[in-house]
Amino acid sequence: MRVRRVWARLALLAGVWAAGCAAGGVGPWETEALRAVPQVFDAPEYATNGVRAVFYEGVPFRGRPTRVFAYVGFPEGAAAGA
C-alpha cells in the first residue's frame, strides 16, 4: 500500500514536470527573470584576505527593494572571465 502511494506521488510529480517543460518553462520560476544579471554594489569595508565583498540586487520584499550580501573569491592565478 505504501509503495503505491510513493509511485502515485512520483507519477504526479513527473506529470507536473512534463507540463512545465511542454510550456517552455522549468518549474514555477520565471526563467527570464532568473537569467537577468542583477546590479552589483561593491562593499570594500567588508573585504578581507583578498576576497571581494559585494551586495547585489535581490527580490523585492513587501514592495521594497532588497540587497543580498556575498563574498566573491577566486583562487590565486585564476584569469578573469575564465
mmCIF file of N, CA, C and O in Angstrom:
data_model
loop_
_atom_site.group_PDB
_atom_site.id
_atom_site.type_symbol
_atom_site.label_atom_id
_atom_site.label_comp_id
_atom_site.label_asym_id
_atom_site.label_seq_id
_atom_site.Cartn_x
_atom_site.Cartn_y
_atom_site.Cartn_z
ATOM 1 N N MET A 1 0.824 -1.197 0.000
ATOM 2 C CA MET A 1 0.000 0.000 0.000
ATOM 3 C C MET A 1 0.871 1.266 0.000
ATOM 4 O O MET A 1 0.622 2.182 -0.734
ATOM 5 N N ARG A 2 1.892 1.279 0.851
ATOM 6 C CA ARG A 2 2.777 2.436 0.942
ATOM 7 C C ARG A 2 3.540 2.652 -0.369
ATOM 8 O O ARG A 2 3.742 3.785 -0.800
ATOM 9 N N VAL A 3 3.963 1.566 -0.988
ATOM 10 C CA VAL A 3 4.689 1.650 -2.260
ATOM 11 C C VAL A 3 3.805 2.277 -3.327
ATOM 12 O O VAL A 3 4.256 3.085 -4.128
ATOM 13 N N ARG A 4 2.532 1.939 -3.306
ATOM 14 C CA ARG A 4 1.590 2.507 -4.276
ATOM 15 C C ARG A 4 1.503 4.023 -4.128
ATOM 16 O O ARG A 4 1.453 4.744 -5.114
ATOM 17 N N ARG A 5 1.467 4.505 -2.882
ATOM 18 C CA ARG A 5 1.392 5.947 -2.656
ATOM 19 C C ARG A 5 2.650 6.650 -3.159
ATOM 20 O O ARG A 5 2.576 7.726 -3.725
ATOM 21 N N VAL A 6 3.787 6.023 -2.952
ATOM 22 C CA VAL A 6 5.042 6.609 -3.427
ATOM 23 C C VAL A 6 5.027 6.703 -4.946
ATOM 24 O O VAL A 6 5.368 7.739 -5.524
ATOM 25 N N TRP A 7 4.621 5.640 -5.623
ATOM 26 C CA TRP A 7 4.557 5.644 -7.083
ATOM 27 C C TRP A 7 3.538 6.655 -7.589
ATOM 28 O O TRP A 7 3.775 7.334 -8.593
ATOM 29 N N ALA A 8 2.428 6.790 -6.905
ATOM 30 C CA ALA A 8 1.411 7.767 -7.312
ATOM 31 C C ALA A 8 1.969 9.186 -7.206
ATOM 32 O O ALA A 8 1.763 10.013 -8.096
ATOM 33 N N ARG A 9 2.698 9.463 -6.140
ATOM 34 C CA ARG A 9 3.293 10.794 -5.979
ATOM 35 C C ARG A 9 4.362 11.055 -7.031
ATOM 36 O O ARG A 9 4.460 12.155 -7.567
ATOM 37 N N LEU A 10 5.166 10.052 -7.327
ATOM 38 C CA LEU A 10 6.181 10.201 -8.371
ATOM 39 C C LEU A 10 5.548 10.449 -9.737
ATOM 40 O O LEU A 10 6.031 11.264 -10.515
ATOM 41 N N ALA A 11 4.457 9.745 -10.019
ATOM 42 C CA ALA A 11 3.763 9.936 -11.292
ATOM 43 C C ALA A 11 3.185 11.349 -11.379
ATOM 44 O O ALA A 11 3.275 12.005 -12.428
ATOM 45 N N LEU A 12 2.624 11.838 -10.290
ATOM 46 C CA LEU A 12 2.077 13.193 -10.261
ATOM 47 C C LEU A 12 3.184 14.219 -10.475
ATOM 48 O O LEU A 12 3.049 15.144 -11.268
ATOM 49 N N LEU A 13 4.296 14.036 -9.781
ATOM 50 C CA LEU A 13 5.429 14.937 -9.920
ATOM 51 C C LEU A 13 5.955 14.930 -11.357
ATOM 52 O O LEU A 13 6.255 15.977 -11.929
ATOM 53 N N ALA A 14 6.065 13.765 -11.950
ATOM 54 C CA ALA A 14 6.534 13.654 -13.341
ATOM 55 C C ALA A 14 5.577 14.366 -14.291
ATOM 56 O O ALA A 14 6.006 15.028 -15.239
ATOM 57 N N GLY A 15 4.290 14.259 -14.034
ATOM 58 C CA GLY A 15 3.299 14.935 -14.872
ATOM 59 C C GLY A 15 3.408 16.444 -14.780
ATOM 60 O O GLY A 15 3.334 17.155 -15.784
ATOM 61 N N VAL A 16 3.594 16.943 -13.582
ATOM 62 C CA VAL A 16 3.753 18.386 -13.389
ATOM 63 C C VAL A 16 5.022 18.873 -14.080
ATOM 64 O O VAL A 16 5.024 19.897 -14.752
ATOM 65 N N TRP A 17 6.114 18.123 -13.914
ATOM 66 C CA TRP A 17 7.372 18.499 -14.549
ATOM 67 C C TRP A 17 7.228 18.490 -16.070
ATOM 68 O O TRP A 17 7.678 19.403 -16.749
ATOM 69 N N ALA A 18 6.601 17.467 -16.623
ATOM 70 C CA ALA A 18 6.424 17.367 -18.079
ATOM 71 C C ALA A 18 5.566 18.513 -18.605
ATOM 72 O O ALA A 18 5.847 19.074 -19.658
ATOM 73 N N ALA A 19 4.537 18.892 -17.866
ATOM 74 C CA ALA A 19 3.677 20.004 -18.286
ATOM 75 C C ALA A 19 4.467 21.311 -18.308
ATOM 76 O O ALA A 19 4.314 22.123 -19.220
ATOM 77 N N GLY A 20 5.328 21.500 -17.321
ATOM 78 C CA GLY A 20 6.157 22.702 -17.288
ATOM 79 C C GLY A 20 7.128 22.749 -18.440
ATOM 80 O O GLY A 20 7.342 23.796 -19.045
ATOM 81 N N CYS A 21 7.713 21.616 -18.777
ATOM 82 C CA CYS A 21 8.652 21.555 -19.898
ATOM 83 C C CYS A 21 7.941 21.801 -21.220
ATOM 84 O O CYS A 21 8.458 22.478 -22.095
ATOM 85 N N ALA A 22 6.742 21.254 -21.362
ATOM 86 C CA ALA A 22 5.976 21.427 -22.595
ATOM 87 C C ALA A 22 5.593 22.888 -22.788
ATOM 88 O O ALA A 22 5.500 23.377 -23.902
ATOM 89 N N ALA A 23 5.393 23.608 -21.685
ATOM 90 C CA ALA A 23 5.018 25.013 -21.765
ATOM 91 C C ALA A 23 6.234 25.911 -21.987
ATOM 92 O O ALA A 23 6.108 27.117 -22.072
ATOM 93 N N GLY A 24 7.424 25.312 -22.064
ATOM 94 C CA GLY A 24 8.633 26.072 -22.314
ATOM 95 C C GLY A 24 9.295 26.587 -21.048
ATOM 96 O O GLY A 24 10.268 27.301 -21.102
ATOM 97 N N GLY A 25 8.776 26.220 -19.899
ATOM 98 C CA GLY A 25 9.335 26.694 -18.640
ATOM 99 C C GLY A 25 9.998 25.575 -17.881
ATOM 100 O O GLY A 25 9.973 24.423 -18.278
ATOM 101 N N VAL A 26 10.594 25.933 -16.766
ATOM 102 C CA VAL A 26 11.201 24.952 -15.887
ATOM 103 C C VAL A 26 10.643 25.220 -14.497
ATOM 104 O O VAL A 26 11.024 26.191 -13.856
ATOM 105 N N GLY A 27 9.711 24.405 -14.087
ATOM 106 C CA GLY A 27 9.117 24.584 -12.771
ATOM 107 C C GLY A 27 8.278 25.847 -12.699
ATOM 108 O O GLY A 27 7.861 26.405 -13.707
ATOM 109 N N PRO A 28 8.063 26.339 -11.501
ATOM 110 C CA PRO A 28 7.202 27.513 -11.314
ATOM 111 C C PRO A 28 7.932 28.845 -11.488
ATOM 112 O O PRO A 28 7.342 29.894 -11.323
ATOM 113 N N TRP A 29 9.220 28.815 -11.844
ATOM 114 C CA TRP A 29 10.019 30.029 -11.889
ATOM 115 C C TRP A 29 9.876 30.772 -13.202
ATOM 116 O O TRP A 29 9.649 30.196 -14.247
ATOM 117 N N GLU A 30 10.058 32.090 -13.126
ATOM 118 C CA GLU A 30 10.115 32.922 -14.324
ATOM 119 C C GLU A 30 11.561 32.869 -14.815
ATOM 120 O O GLU A 30 12.424 33.592 -14.312
ATOM 121 N N THR A 31 11.824 31.985 -15.767
ATOM 122 C CA THR A 31 13.208 31.724 -16.169
ATOM 123 C C THR A 31 13.902 32.953 -16.752
ATOM 124 O O THR A 31 15.097 33.120 -16.559
ATOM 125 N N GLU A 32 13.190 33.809 -17.431
ATOM 126 C CA GLU A 32 13.817 35.022 -17.975
ATOM 127 C C GLU A 32 14.290 35.923 -16.844
ATOM 128 O O GLU A 32 15.359 36.509 -16.914
ATOM 129 N N ALA A 33 13.521 36.028 -15.786
ATOM 130 C CA ALA A 33 13.919 36.842 -14.633
ATOM 131 C C ALA A 33 15.143 36.236 -13.952
ATOM 132 O O ALA A 33 16.011 36.965 -13.465
ATOM 133 N N LEU A 34 15.235 34.910 -13.919
ATOM 134 C CA LEU A 34 16.383 34.255 -13.304
ATOM 135 C C LEU A 34 17.658 34.474 -14.108
ATOM 136 O O LEU A 34 18.752 34.472 -13.557
ATOM 137 N N ARG A 35 17.533 34.651 -15.409
ATOM 138 C CA ARG A 35 18.701 34.856 -16.266
ATOM 139 C C ARG A 35 19.192 36.303 -16.258
ATOM 140 O O ARG A 35 20.297 36.581 -16.725
ATOM 141 N N ALA A 36 18.382 37.227 -15.747
ATOM 142 C CA ALA A 36 18.771 38.635 -15.715
ATOM 143 C C ALA A 36 19.915 38.835 -14.717
ATOM 144 O O ALA A 36 19.898 38.286 -13.622
ATOM 145 N N VAL A 37 20.898 39.626 -15.096
ATOM 146 C CA VAL A 37 22.044 39.895 -14.237
ATOM 147 C C VAL A 37 21.671 41.025 -13.275
ATOM 148 O O VAL A 37 21.300 42.113 -13.717
ATOM 149 N N PRO A 38 21.760 40.787 -11.966
ATOM 150 C CA PRO A 38 21.392 41.835 -11.007
ATOM 151 C C PRO A 38 22.470 42.913 -10.918
ATOM 152 O O PRO A 38 23.639 42.682 -11.252
ATOM 153 N N GLN A 39 22.076 44.084 -10.451
ATOM 154 C CA GLN A 39 23.040 45.157 -10.228
ATOM 155 C C GLN A 39 23.893 44.786 -9.019
ATOM 156 O O GLN A 39 23.393 44.244 -8.035
ATOM 157 N N VAL A 40 25.200 45.054 -9.106
ATOM 158 C CA VAL A 40 26.145 44.691 -8.037
ATOM 159 C C VAL A 40 26.731 45.961 -7.443
ATOM 160 O O VAL A 40 27.071 46.897 -8.163
ATOM 161 N N PHE A 41 26.863 45.992 -6.111
ATOM 162 C CA PHE A 41 27.417 47.134 -5.389
ATOM 163 C C PHE A 41 28.608 46.649 -4.567
ATOM 164 O O PHE A 41 28.461 45.738 -3.752
ATOM 165 N N ASP A 42 29.784 47.250 -4.792
ATOM 166 C CA ASP A 42 30.973 46.872 -4.013
ATOM 167 C C ASP A 42 30.794 47.248 -2.548
ATOM 168 O O ASP A 42 30.153 48.242 -2.219
ATOM 169 N N ALA A 43 31.367 46.439 -1.674
ATOM 170 C CA ALA A 43 31.343 46.687 -0.232
ATOM 171 C C ALA A 43 32.768 46.526 0.303
ATOM 172 O O ALA A 43 33.065 45.570 1.015
ATOM 173 N N PRO A 44 33.678 47.446 -0.059
ATOM 174 C CA PRO A 44 35.091 47.284 0.310
ATOM 175 C C PRO A 44 35.327 47.232 1.818
ATOM 176 O O PRO A 44 36.303 46.637 2.269
ATOM 177 N N GLU A 45 34.432 47.805 2.607
ATOM 178 C CA GLU A 45 34.617 47.777 4.060
ATOM 179 C C GLU A 45 34.488 46.372 4.648
ATOM 180 O O GLU A 45 34.907 46.123 5.772
ATOM 181 N N TYR A 46 33.918 45.426 3.886
ATOM 182 C CA TYR A 46 33.777 44.039 4.344
ATOM 183 C C TYR A 46 34.785 43.091 3.684
ATOM 184 O O TYR A 46 34.816 41.907 4.004
ATOM 185 N N ALA A 47 35.584 43.587 2.732
ATOM 186 C CA ALA A 47 36.558 42.746 2.039
ATOM 187 C C ALA A 47 37.639 42.291 3.009
ATOM 188 O O ALA A 47 38.001 43.011 3.935
ATOM 189 N N THR A 48 38.138 41.081 2.796
ATOM 190 C CA THR A 48 39.170 40.545 3.683
ATOM 191 C C THR A 48 40.005 39.498 2.962
ATOM 192 O O THR A 48 39.490 38.739 2.136
ATOM 193 N N ASN A 49 41.293 39.479 3.254
ATOM 194 C CA ASN A 49 42.205 38.449 2.734
ATOM 195 C C ASN A 49 42.080 38.212 1.231
ATOM 196 O O ASN A 49 42.043 37.079 0.772
ATOM 197 N N GLY A 50 41.959 39.268 0.454
ATOM 198 C CA GLY A 50 41.882 39.136 -0.992
ATOM 199 C C GLY A 50 40.533 38.650 -1.504
ATOM 200 O O GLY A 50 40.394 38.335 -2.675
ATOM 201 N N VAL A 51 39.554 38.595 -0.628
ATOM 202 C CA VAL A 51 38.210 38.182 -1.034
ATOM 203 C C VAL A 51 37.353 39.436 -1.161
ATOM 204 O O VAL A 51 37.304 40.269 -0.256
ATOM 205 N N ARG A 52 36.680 39.572 -2.281
ATOM 206 C CA ARG A 52 35.854 40.744 -2.552
ATOM 207 C C ARG A 52 34.492 40.590 -1.868
ATOM 208 O O ARG A 52 33.918 39.499 -1.854
ATOM 209 N N ALA A 53 33.980 41.675 -1.320
ATOM 210 C CA ALA A 53 32.658 41.681 -0.701
ATOM 211 C C ALA A 53 31.725 42.535 -1.556
ATOM 212 O O ALA A 53 32.111 43.619 -2.006
ATOM 213 N N VAL A 54 30.528 42.038 -1.805
ATOM 214 C CA VAL A 54 29.565 42.763 -2.633
ATOM 215 C C VAL A 54 28.152 42.611 -2.073
ATOM 216 O O VAL A 54 27.860 41.697 -1.302
ATOM 217 N N PHE A 55 27.298 43.533 -2.471
ATOM 218 C CA PHE A 55 25.860 43.392 -2.311
ATOM 219 C C PHE A 55 25.302 43.310 -3.723
ATOM 220 O O PHE A 55 25.827 43.947 -4.641
ATOM 221 N N TYR A 56 24.270 42.514 -3.940
ATOM 222 C CA TYR A 56 23.612 42.515 -5.243
ATOM 223 C C TYR A 56 22.114 42.638 -5.045
ATOM 224 O O TYR A 56 21.576 42.340 -3.989
ATOM 225 N N GLU A 57 21.469 43.119 -6.100
ATOM 226 C CA GLU A 57 20.036 43.368 -6.076
ATOM 227 C C GLU A 57 19.272 42.070 -5.827
ATOM 228 O O GLU A 57 19.498 41.077 -6.510
ATOM 229 N N GLY A 58 18.389 42.084 -4.837
ATOM 230 C CA GLY A 58 17.593 40.904 -4.530
ATOM 231 C C GLY A 58 16.151 41.071 -4.976
ATOM 232 O O GLY A 58 15.784 42.062 -5.606
ATOM 233 N N VAL A 59 15.341 40.104 -4.646
ATOM 234 C CA VAL A 59 13.914 40.140 -4.960
ATOM 235 C C VAL A 59 13.237 41.124 -4.005
ATOM 236 O O VAL A 59 13.523 41.120 -2.812
ATOM 237 N N PRO A 60 12.344 41.977 -4.496
ATOM 238 C CA PRO A 60 11.662 42.913 -3.596
ATOM 239 C C PRO A 60 10.903 42.173 -2.484
ATOM 240 O O PRO A 60 10.365 41.094 -2.699
ATOM 241 N N PHE A 61 10.898 42.762 -1.304
ATOM 242 C CA PHE A 61 10.180 42.205 -0.153
ATOM 243 C C PHE A 61 9.171 43.240 0.312
ATOM 244 O O PHE A 61 9.544 44.359 0.662
ATOM 245 N N ARG A 62 7.905 42.853 0.297
ATOM 246 C CA ARG A 62 6.812 43.765 0.677
ATOM 247 C C ARG A 62 6.872 45.069 -0.100
ATOM 248 O O ARG A 62 6.669 46.151 0.437
ATOM 249 N N GLY A 63 7.212 44.944 -1.382
ATOM 250 C CA GLY A 63 7.234 46.104 -2.265
ATOM 251 C C GLY A 63 8.468 46.983 -2.159
ATOM 252 O O GLY A 63 8.560 47.993 -2.834
ATOM 253 N N ARG A 64 9.414 46.594 -1.315
ATOM 254 C CA ARG A 64 10.617 47.389 -1.141
ATOM 255 C C ARG A 64 11.829 46.640 -1.704
ATOM 256 O O ARG A 64 11.910 45.422 -1.594
ATOM 257 N N PRO A 65 12.797 47.379 -2.290
ATOM 258 C CA PRO A 65 13.990 46.722 -2.841
ATOM 259 C C PRO A 65 14.835 46.087 -1.738
ATOM 260 O O PRO A 65 14.824 46.535 -0.592
ATOM 261 N N THR A 66 15.545 45.035 -2.088
ATOM 262 C CA THR A 66 16.434 44.365 -1.136
ATOM 263 C C THR A 66 17.813 44.200 -1.761
ATOM 264 O O THR A 66 17.967 44.247 -2.984
ATOM 265 N N ARG A 67 18.793 43.996 -0.906
ATOM 266 C CA ARG A 67 20.153 43.687 -1.357
ATOM 267 C C ARG A 67 20.615 42.439 -0.624
ATOM 268 O O ARG A 67 20.316 42.242 0.544
ATOM 269 N N VAL A 68 21.381 41.619 -1.327
ATOM 270 C CA VAL A 68 21.906 40.364 -0.790
ATOM 271 C C VAL A 68 23.422 40.506 -0.677
ATOM 272 O O VAL A 68 24.078 40.993 -1.604
ATOM 273 N N PHE A 69 23.982 40.081 0.450
ATOM 274 C CA PHE A 69 25.423 40.170 0.667
ATOM 275 C C PHE A 69 26.100 38.889 0.199
ATOM 276 O O PHE A 69 25.567 37.796 0.372
ATOM 277 N N ALA A 70 27.303 39.039 -0.380
ATOM 278 C CA ALA A 70 28.067 37.861 -0.803
ATOM 279 C C ALA A 70 29.560 38.166 -0.799
ATOM 280 O O ALA A 70 29.968 39.305 -1.031
ATOM 281 N N TYR A 71 30.346 37.149 -0.503
ATOM 282 C CA TYR A 71 31.790 37.222 -0.696
ATOM 283 C C TYR A 71 32.094 36.562 -2.033
ATOM 284 O O TYR A 71 31.513 35.529 -2.374
ATOM 285 N N VAL A 72 33.029 37.152 -2.784
ATOM 286 C CA VAL A 72 33.417 36.604 -4.075
ATOM 287 C C VAL A 72 34.930 36.425 -4.068
ATOM 288 O O VAL A 72 35.667 37.395 -3.864
ATOM 289 N N GLY A 73 35.383 35.208 -4.278
ATOM 290 C CA GLY A 73 36.813 34.948 -4.284
ATOM 291 C C GLY A 73 37.199 34.007 -5.398
ATOM 292 O O GLY A 73 36.403 33.173 -5.826
ATOM 293 N N PHE A 74 38.414 34.165 -5.871
ATOM 294 C CA PHE A 74 38.940 33.301 -6.916
ATOM 295 C C PHE A 74 40.288 32.762 -6.443
ATOM 296 O O PHE A 74 41.026 33.453 -5.745
ATOM 297 N N PRO A 75 40.655 31.563 -6.855
ATOM 298 C CA PRO A 75 41.966 31.030 -6.486
ATOM 299 C C PRO A 75 43.089 31.884 -7.100
ATOM 300 O O PRO A 75 42.902 32.505 -8.136
ATOM 301 N N GLU A 76 44.232 31.899 -6.425
ATOM 302 C CA GLU A 76 45.380 32.644 -6.964
ATOM 303 C C GLU A 76 45.709 32.113 -8.350
ATOM 304 O O GLU A 76 45.691 30.914 -8.597
ATOM 305 N N GLY A 77 45.977 33.030 -9.268
ATOM 306 C CA GLY A 77 46.342 32.657 -10.625
ATOM 307 C C GLY A 77 45.167 32.451 -11.559
ATOM 308 O O GLY A 77 45.353 32.216 -12.738
ATOM 309 N N ALA A 78 43.940 32.555 -11.051
ATOM 310 C CA ALA A 78 42.761 32.397 -11.918
ATOM 311 C C ALA A 78 42.628 33.635 -12.799
ATOM 312 O O ALA A 78 42.824 34.759 -12.341
ATOM 313 N N ALA A 79 42.305 33.431 -14.058
ATOM 314 C CA ALA A 79 42.133 34.536 -15.002
ATOM 315 C C ALA A 79 40.687 35.019 -14.974
ATOM 316 O O ALA A 79 39.764 34.227 -14.848
ATOM 317 N N ALA A 80 40.507 36.314 -15.080
ATOM 318 C CA ALA A 80 39.152 36.882 -15.108
ATOM 319 C C ALA A 80 38.416 36.389 -16.354
ATOM 320 O O ALA A 80 38.979 36.364 -17.450
ATOM 321 N N GLY A 81 37.175 35.990 -16.186
ATOM 322 C CA GLY A 81 36.359 35.533 -17.304
ATOM 323 C C GLY A 81 36.641 34.106 -17.742
ATOM 324 O O GLY A 81 36.061 33.613 -18.689
ATOM 325 N N ALA A 82 37.556 33.427 -17.077
ATOM 326 C CA ALA A 82 37.889 32.046 -17.466
ATOM 327 C C ALA A 82 36.996 31.056 -16.771
ATOM 328 O O ALA A 82 36.414 31.257 -15.788
#
